[in-house]
GROMACS .gro file of C-alpha atoms in nm:
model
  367
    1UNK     CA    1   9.839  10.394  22.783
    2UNK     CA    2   9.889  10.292  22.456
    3UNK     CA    3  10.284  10.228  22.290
    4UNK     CA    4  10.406  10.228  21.955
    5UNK     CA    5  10.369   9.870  21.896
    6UNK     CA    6  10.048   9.786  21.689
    7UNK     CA    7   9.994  10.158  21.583
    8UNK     CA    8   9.979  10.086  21.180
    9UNK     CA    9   9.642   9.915  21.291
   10UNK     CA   10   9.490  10.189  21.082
   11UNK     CA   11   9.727  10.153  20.772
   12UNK     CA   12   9.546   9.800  20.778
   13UNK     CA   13   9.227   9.887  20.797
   14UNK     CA   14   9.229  10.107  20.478
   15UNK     CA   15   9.448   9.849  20.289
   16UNK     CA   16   9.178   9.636  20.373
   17UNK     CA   17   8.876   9.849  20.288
   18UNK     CA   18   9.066   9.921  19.947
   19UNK     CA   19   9.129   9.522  19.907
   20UNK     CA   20   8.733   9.524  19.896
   21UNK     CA   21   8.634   9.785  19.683
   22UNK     CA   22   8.904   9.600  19.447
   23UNK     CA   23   8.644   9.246  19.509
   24UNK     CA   24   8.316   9.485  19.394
   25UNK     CA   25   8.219   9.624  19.766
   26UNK     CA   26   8.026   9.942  19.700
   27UNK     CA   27   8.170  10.231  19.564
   28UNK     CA   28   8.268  10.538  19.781
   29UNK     CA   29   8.416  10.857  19.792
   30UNK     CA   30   8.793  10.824  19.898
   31UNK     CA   31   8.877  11.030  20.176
   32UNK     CA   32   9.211  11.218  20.307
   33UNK     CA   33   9.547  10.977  20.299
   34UNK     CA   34   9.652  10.823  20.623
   35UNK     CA   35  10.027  10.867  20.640
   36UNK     CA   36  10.255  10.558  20.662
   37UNK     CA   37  10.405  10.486  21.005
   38UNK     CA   38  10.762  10.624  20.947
   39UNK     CA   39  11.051  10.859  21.187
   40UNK     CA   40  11.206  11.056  20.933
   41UNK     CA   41  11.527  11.275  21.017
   42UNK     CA   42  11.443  11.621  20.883
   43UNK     CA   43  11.710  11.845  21.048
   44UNK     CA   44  11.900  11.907  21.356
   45UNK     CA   45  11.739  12.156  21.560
   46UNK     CA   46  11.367  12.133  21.579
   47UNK     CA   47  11.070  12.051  21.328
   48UNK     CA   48  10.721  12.203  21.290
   49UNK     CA   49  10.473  12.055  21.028
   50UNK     CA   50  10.179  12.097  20.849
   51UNK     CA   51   9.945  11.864  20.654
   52UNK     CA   52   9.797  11.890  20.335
   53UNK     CA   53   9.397  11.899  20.328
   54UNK     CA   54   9.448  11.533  20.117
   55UNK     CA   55   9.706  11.436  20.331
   56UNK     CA   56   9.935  11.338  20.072
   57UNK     CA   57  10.200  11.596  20.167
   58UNK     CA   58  10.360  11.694  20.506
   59UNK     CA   59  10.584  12.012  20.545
   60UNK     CA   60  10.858  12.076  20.783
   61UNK     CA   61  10.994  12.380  20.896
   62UNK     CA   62  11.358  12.292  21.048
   63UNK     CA   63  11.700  12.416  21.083
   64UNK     CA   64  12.064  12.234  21.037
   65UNK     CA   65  12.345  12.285  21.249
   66UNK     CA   66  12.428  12.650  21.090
   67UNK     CA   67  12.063  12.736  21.175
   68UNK     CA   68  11.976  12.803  20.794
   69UNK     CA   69  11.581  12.742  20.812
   70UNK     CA   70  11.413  12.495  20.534
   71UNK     CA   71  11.112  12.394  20.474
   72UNK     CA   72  11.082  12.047  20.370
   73UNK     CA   73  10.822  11.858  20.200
   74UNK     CA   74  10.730  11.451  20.299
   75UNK     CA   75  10.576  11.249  20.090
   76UNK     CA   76  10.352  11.091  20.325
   77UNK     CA   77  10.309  10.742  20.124
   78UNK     CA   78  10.661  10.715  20.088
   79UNK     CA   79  10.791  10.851  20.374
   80UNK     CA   80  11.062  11.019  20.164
   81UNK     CA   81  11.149  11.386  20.155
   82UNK     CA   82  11.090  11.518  19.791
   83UNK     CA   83  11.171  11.853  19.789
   84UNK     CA   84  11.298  12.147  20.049
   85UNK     CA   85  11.339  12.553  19.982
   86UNK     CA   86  11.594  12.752  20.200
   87UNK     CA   87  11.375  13.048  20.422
   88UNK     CA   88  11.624  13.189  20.567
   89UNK     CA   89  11.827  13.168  20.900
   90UNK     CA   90  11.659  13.076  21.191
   91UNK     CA   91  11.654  13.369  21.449
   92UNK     CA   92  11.352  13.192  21.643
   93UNK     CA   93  11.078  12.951  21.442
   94UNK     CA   94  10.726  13.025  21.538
   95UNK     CA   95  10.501  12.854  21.350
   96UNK     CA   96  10.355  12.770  21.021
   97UNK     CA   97   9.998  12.746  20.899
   98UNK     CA   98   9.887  12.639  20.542
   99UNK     CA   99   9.607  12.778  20.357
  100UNK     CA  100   9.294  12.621  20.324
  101UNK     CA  101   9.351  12.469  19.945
  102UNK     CA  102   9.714  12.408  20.087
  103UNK     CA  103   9.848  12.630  19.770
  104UNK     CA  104  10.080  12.880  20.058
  105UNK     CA  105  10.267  12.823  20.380
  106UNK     CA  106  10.330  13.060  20.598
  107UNK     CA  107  10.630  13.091  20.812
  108UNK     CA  108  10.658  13.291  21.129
  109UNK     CA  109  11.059  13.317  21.207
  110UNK     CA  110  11.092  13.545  21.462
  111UNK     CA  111  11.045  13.906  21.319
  112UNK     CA  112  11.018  13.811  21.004
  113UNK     CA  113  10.699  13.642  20.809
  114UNK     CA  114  10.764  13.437  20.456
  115UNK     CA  115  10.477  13.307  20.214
  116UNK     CA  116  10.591  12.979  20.057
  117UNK     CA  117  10.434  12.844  19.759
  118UNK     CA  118  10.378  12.477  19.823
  119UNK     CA  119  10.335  12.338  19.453
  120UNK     CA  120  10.700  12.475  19.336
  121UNK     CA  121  10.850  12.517  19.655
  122UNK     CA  122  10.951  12.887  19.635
  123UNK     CA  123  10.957  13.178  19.849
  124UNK     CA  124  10.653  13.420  19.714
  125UNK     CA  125  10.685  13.681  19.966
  126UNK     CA  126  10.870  13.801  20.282
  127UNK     CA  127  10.750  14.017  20.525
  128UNK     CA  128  10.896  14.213  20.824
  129UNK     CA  129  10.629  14.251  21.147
  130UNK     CA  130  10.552  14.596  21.185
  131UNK     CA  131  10.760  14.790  21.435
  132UNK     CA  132  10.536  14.794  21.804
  133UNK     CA  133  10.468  15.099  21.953
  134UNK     CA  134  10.686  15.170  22.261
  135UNK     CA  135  10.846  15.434  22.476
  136UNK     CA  136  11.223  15.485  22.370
  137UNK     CA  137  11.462  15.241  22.513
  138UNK     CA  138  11.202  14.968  22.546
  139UNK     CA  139  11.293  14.621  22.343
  140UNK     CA  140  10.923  14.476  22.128
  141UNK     CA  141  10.792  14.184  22.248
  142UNK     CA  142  10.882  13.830  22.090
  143UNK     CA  143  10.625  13.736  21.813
  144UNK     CA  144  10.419  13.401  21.926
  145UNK     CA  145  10.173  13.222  21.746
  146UNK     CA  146  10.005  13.241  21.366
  147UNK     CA  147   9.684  13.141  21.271
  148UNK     CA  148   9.465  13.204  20.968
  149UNK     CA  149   9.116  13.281  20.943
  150UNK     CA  150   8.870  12.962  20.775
  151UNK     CA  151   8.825  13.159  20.441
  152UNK     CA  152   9.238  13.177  20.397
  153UNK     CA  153   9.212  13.564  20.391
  154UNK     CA  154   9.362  13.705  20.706
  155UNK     CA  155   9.650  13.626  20.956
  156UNK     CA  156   9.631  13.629  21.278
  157UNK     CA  157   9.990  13.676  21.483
  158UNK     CA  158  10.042  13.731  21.858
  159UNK     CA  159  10.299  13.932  22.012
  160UNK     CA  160  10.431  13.972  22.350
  161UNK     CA  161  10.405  14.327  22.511
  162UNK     CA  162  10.712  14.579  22.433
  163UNK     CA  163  10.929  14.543  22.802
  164UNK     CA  164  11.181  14.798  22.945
  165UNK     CA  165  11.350  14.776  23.275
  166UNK     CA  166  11.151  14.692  23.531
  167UNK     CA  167  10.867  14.727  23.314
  168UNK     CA  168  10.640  14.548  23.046
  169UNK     CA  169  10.342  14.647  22.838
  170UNK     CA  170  10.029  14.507  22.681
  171UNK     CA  171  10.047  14.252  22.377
  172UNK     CA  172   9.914  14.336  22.040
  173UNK     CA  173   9.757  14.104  21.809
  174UNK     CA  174   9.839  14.162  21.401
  175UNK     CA  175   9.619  14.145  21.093
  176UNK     CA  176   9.816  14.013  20.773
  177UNK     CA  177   9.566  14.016  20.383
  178UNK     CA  178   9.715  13.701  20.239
  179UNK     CA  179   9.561  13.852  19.900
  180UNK     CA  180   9.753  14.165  19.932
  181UNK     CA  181  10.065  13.989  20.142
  182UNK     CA  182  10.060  14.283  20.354
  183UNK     CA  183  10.006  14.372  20.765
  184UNK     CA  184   9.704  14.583  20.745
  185UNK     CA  185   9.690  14.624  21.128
  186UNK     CA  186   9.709  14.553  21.484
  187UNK     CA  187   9.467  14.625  21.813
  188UNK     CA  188   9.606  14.587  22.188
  189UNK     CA  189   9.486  14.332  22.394
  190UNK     CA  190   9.492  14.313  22.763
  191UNK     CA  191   9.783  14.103  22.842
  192UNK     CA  192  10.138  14.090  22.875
  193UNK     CA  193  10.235  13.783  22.707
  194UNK     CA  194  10.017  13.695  22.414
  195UNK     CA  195  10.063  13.282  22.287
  196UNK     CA  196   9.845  13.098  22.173
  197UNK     CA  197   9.549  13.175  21.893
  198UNK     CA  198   9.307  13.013  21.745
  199UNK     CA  199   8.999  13.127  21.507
  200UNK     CA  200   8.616  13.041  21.575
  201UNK     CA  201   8.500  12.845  21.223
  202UNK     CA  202   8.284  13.088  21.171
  203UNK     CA  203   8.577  13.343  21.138
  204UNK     CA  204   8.394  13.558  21.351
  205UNK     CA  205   8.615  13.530  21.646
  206UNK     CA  206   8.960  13.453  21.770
  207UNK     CA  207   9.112  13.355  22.128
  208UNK     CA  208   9.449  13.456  22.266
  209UNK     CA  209   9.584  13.249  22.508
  210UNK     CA  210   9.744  13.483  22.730
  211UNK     CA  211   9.928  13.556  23.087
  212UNK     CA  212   9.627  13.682  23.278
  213UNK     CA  213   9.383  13.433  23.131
  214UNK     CA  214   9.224  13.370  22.774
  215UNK     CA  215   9.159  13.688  22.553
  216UNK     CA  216   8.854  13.696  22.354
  217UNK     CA  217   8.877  13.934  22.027
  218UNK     CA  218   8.517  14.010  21.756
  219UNK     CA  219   8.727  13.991  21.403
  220UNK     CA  220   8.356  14.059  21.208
  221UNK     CA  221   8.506  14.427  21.189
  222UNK     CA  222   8.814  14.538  20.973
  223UNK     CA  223   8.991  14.513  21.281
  224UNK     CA  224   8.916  14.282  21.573
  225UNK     CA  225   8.817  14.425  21.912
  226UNK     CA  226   8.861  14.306  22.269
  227UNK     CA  227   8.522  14.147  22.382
  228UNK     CA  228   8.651  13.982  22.742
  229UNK     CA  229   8.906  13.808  22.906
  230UNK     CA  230   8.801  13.511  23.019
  231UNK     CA  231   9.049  13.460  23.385
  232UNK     CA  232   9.198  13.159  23.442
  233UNK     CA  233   9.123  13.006  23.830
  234UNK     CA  234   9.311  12.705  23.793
  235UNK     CA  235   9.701  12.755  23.726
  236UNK     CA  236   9.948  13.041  23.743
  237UNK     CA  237   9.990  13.110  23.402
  238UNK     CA  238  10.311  13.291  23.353
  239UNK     CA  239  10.400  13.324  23.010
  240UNK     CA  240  10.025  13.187  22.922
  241UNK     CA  241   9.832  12.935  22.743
  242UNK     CA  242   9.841  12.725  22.400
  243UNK     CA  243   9.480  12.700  22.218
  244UNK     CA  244   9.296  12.420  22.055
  245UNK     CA  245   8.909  12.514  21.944
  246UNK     CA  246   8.688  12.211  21.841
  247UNK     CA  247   8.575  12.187  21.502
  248UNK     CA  248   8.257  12.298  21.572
  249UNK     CA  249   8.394  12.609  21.781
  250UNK     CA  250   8.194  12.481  22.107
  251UNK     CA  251   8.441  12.393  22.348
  252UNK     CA  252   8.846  12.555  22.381
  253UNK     CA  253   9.120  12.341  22.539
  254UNK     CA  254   9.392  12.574  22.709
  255UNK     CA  255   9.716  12.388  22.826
  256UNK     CA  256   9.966  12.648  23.069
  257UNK     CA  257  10.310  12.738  22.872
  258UNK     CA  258  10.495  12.695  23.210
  259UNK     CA  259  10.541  12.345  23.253
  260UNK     CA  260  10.282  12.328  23.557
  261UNK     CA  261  10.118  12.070  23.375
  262UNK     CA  262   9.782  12.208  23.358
  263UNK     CA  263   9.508  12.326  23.166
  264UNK     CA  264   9.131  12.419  23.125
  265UNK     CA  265   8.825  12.358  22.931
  266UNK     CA  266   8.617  12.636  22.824
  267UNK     CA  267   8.263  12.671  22.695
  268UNK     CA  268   8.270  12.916  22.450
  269UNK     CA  269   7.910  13.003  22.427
  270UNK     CA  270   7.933  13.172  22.723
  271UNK     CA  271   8.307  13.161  22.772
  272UNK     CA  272   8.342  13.008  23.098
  273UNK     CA  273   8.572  12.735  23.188
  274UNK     CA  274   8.360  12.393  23.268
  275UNK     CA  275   8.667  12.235  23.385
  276UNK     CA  276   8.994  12.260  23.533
  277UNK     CA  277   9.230  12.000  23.423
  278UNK     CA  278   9.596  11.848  23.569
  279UNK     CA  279   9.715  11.636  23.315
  280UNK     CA  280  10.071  11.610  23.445
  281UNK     CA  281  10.345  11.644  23.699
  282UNK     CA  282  10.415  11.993  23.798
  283UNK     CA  283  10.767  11.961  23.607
  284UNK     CA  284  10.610  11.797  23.311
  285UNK     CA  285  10.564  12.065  23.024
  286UNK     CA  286  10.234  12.070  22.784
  287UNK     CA  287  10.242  12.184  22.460
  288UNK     CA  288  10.075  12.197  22.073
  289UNK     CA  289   9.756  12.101  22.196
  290UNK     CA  290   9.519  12.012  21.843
  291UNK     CA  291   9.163  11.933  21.833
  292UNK     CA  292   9.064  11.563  21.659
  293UNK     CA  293   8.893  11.591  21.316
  294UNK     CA  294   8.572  11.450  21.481
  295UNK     CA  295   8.544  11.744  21.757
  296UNK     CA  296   8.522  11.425  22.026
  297UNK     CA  297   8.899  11.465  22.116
  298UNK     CA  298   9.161  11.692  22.141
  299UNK     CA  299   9.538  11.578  22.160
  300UNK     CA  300   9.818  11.703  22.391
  301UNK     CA  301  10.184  11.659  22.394
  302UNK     CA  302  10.441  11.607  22.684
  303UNK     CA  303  10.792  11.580  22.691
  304UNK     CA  304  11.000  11.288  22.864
  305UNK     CA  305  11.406  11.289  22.871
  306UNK     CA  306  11.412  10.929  22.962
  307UNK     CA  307  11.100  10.749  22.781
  308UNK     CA  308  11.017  10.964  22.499
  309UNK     CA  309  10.760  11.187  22.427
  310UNK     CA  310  10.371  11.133  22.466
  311UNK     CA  311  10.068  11.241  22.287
  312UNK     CA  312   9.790  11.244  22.550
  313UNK     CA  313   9.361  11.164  22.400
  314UNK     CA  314   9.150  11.407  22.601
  315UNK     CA  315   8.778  11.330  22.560
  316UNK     CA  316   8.667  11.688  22.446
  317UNK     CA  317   8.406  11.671  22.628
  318UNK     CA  318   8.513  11.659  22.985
  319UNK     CA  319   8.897  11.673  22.965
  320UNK     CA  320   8.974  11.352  23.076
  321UNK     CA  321   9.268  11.182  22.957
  322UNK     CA  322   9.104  10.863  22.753
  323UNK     CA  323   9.415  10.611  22.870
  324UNK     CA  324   9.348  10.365  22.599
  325UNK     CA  325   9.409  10.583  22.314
  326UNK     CA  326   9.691  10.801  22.472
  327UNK     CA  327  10.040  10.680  22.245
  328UNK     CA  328  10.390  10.688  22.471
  329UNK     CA  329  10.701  10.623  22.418
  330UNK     CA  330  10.787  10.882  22.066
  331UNK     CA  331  11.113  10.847  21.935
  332UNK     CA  332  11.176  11.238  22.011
  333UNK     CA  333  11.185  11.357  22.415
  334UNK     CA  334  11.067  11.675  22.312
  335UNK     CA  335  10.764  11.780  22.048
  336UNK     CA  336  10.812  12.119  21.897
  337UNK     CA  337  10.448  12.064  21.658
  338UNK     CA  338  10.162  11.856  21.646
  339UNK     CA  339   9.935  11.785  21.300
  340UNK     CA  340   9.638  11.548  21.292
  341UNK     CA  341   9.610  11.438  20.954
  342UNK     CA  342   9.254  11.497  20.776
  343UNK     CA  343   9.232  11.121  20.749
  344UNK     CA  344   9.150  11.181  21.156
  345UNK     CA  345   9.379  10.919  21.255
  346UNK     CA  346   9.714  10.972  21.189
  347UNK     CA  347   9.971  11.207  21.363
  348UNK     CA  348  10.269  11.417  21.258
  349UNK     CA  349  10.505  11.490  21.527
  350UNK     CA  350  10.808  11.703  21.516
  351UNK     CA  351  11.060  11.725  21.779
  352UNK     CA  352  11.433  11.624  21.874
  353UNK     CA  353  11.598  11.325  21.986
  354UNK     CA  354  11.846  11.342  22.295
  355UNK     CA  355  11.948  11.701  22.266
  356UNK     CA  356  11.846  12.029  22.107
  357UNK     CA  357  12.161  11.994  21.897
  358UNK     CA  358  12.116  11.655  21.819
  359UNK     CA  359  11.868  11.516  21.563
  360UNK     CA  360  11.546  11.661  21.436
  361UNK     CA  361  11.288  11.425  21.318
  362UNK     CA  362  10.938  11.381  21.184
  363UNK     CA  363  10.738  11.082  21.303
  364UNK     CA  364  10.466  11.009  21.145
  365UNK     CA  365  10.234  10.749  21.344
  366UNK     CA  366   9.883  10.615  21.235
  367UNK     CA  367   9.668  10.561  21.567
   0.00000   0.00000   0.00000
């Protein structure tokens, strides 16, 4: 496995590429930024980012000791935070996804969802998730995951099923028009706990990781529709699965929520699972699993009290952990998000150091 040490490799490479375009080497077109190796202190709780589609900008969702909510930006050159915008208090942060022309962020925080306008830093809009249908007395399900569709226009969140006592209900997935910054529906999906999403390129489709295996919704329609579950024969899911979907929409990596350590590859041309995959001790959890830029790997995190954190390489083909390009030994012990910059080779990892009331940092590492 590969350390720390040595990882600004790539930093030198595209010094030296721009040292010879500078001596007359042939012209091209320049590409996304890499981000400079940096661990940047963001907050105190936890810290989620995004990347812009240049790469020039990180944001941060994170929370200080109060648990007021920011989002921060990083300069990713600098490694210098150049701007935040208060979002409220932090009942539970979800998630954030950015818009294809990274103009908006959205913010999932708990109940509650919050369009940020990136370019001024201010809140545009804030939105409260539709109340879920349930029998009197029953509590809604926690809200889960956000994703948006390729063409920036819809919003996909998962929630868990409604639960009373002794008793718990389907999921629900909800349908948010970024143009109209409004919840224009939802459609039941068969599973208790709905996590994580992710959307086919083709925007055609979207996959719910779920507790009784990985739910497959049509979103050609106005509203999507359950097409199949696909079951899951390897693990015991419990609270169900985190999603990463290679760029070209051929192949779905699905890590367990549980801390079992285990995941599975799925073929999604004809949605089975090609291969069933322990990446980890049993008491070692997986999470914010993200697919590389060039659809040959997809990237896995793993928390570790004592060493730090790790961000496993699986070759996307087979599942394999590729040893030689697998970085250990993060500055945080735990990794709330995972970005892979456009550039392809850097990361942006957010997590804590020692403690959940500790330190909250951003580490930015070029691999």
């Amino acid at each position: 496995m590969k350390s720390l040490a040595g990882m600004a490799r790539w930093g030198s490479a595209v010094a030296a590429g721009a040292l010879l375009a500078l001596a007359g080497g042939a012209a091209e077109a320049a590409g996304p930024m890499a981000g400079s190796e940096a661990t940047i202190t963001v907050g105190q709780t936890r810290a989620v980012p995004v990347v812009s589609p240049d790469g020039a900008r990180a944001y941060v969702a994170t929370a200080d000791g109060d648990k007021h909510l920011y989002v921060k930006t990083v300069d990713t050159q600098t490694d210098e935070i150049v701007g935040q915008v208060a979002v409220g208090y932090d009942d539970w942060l979800k998630g954030l996804a950015l818009s294809p022309d990274g103009s908006q962020l959205y913010l999932l925080n708990s109940s509650t969802l919050t369009v940020v306008d990136t370019a001024s830093l201010t809140v545009l809009n804030t939105t409260t998730v539709p109340e879920q249908p349930r029998p009197d007395s029953w509590a809604a399900g926690e809200t889960e995951r956000l994703a948006l569709s390729p063409d920036g226009a819809t919003l996909y969140i998962s929630q868990d099923g409604p639960h009373g006592f002794r008793a718990v209900g389907n999921g629900r997935i909800l349908t948010f028009a970024t143009a109209q910054r409004a919840f224009t529906g939802s459609v039941e999906i068969p599973t208790v706990w709905a996590r994580g999403l992710a959307v086919r390129p083709d925007g055609r489709g979207l996959y719910v990781g779920g507790s009784s295996g990985v739910v497959r919704l049509d979103t050609a329609g106005p509203v999507p529709t359950v097409v199949r579950t696909i079951p899951d024969t390897a693990t015991v899911l419990g609270t169900g699965h985190d999603l990463a979907l290679s760029p070209d929409g051929r192949r779905l990596l699905a890590v367990n929520a549980t801390g079992s350590g285990r995941g599975e590859l799925i073929d999604t041309a004809t949605d089975t699972p090609t291969a069933h995959l322990a990446l980890t001790g049993s008491l070692a959890g997986l999470g914010n699993p993200q697919p590389g830029v060039d659809g040959t790997r997809f990237y896995v995190t793993t928390g570790d009290p004592d060493n730090g954190a790790s961000v496993l390489a699986l070759d996307a083909a087979t599942g394999a952990i590729v040893p030689t390009e697998t970085v250990t030994g993060l500055d945080e012990v735990w990794v709330n998000g995972l970005a892979v910059g456009p550039d392809g080779h850097t990361f942006y990892a957010g997590g804590y150091v020692k403690d959940v009331n500790s330190i909250a940092n951003l580490q930015i590492i070029p691999f």
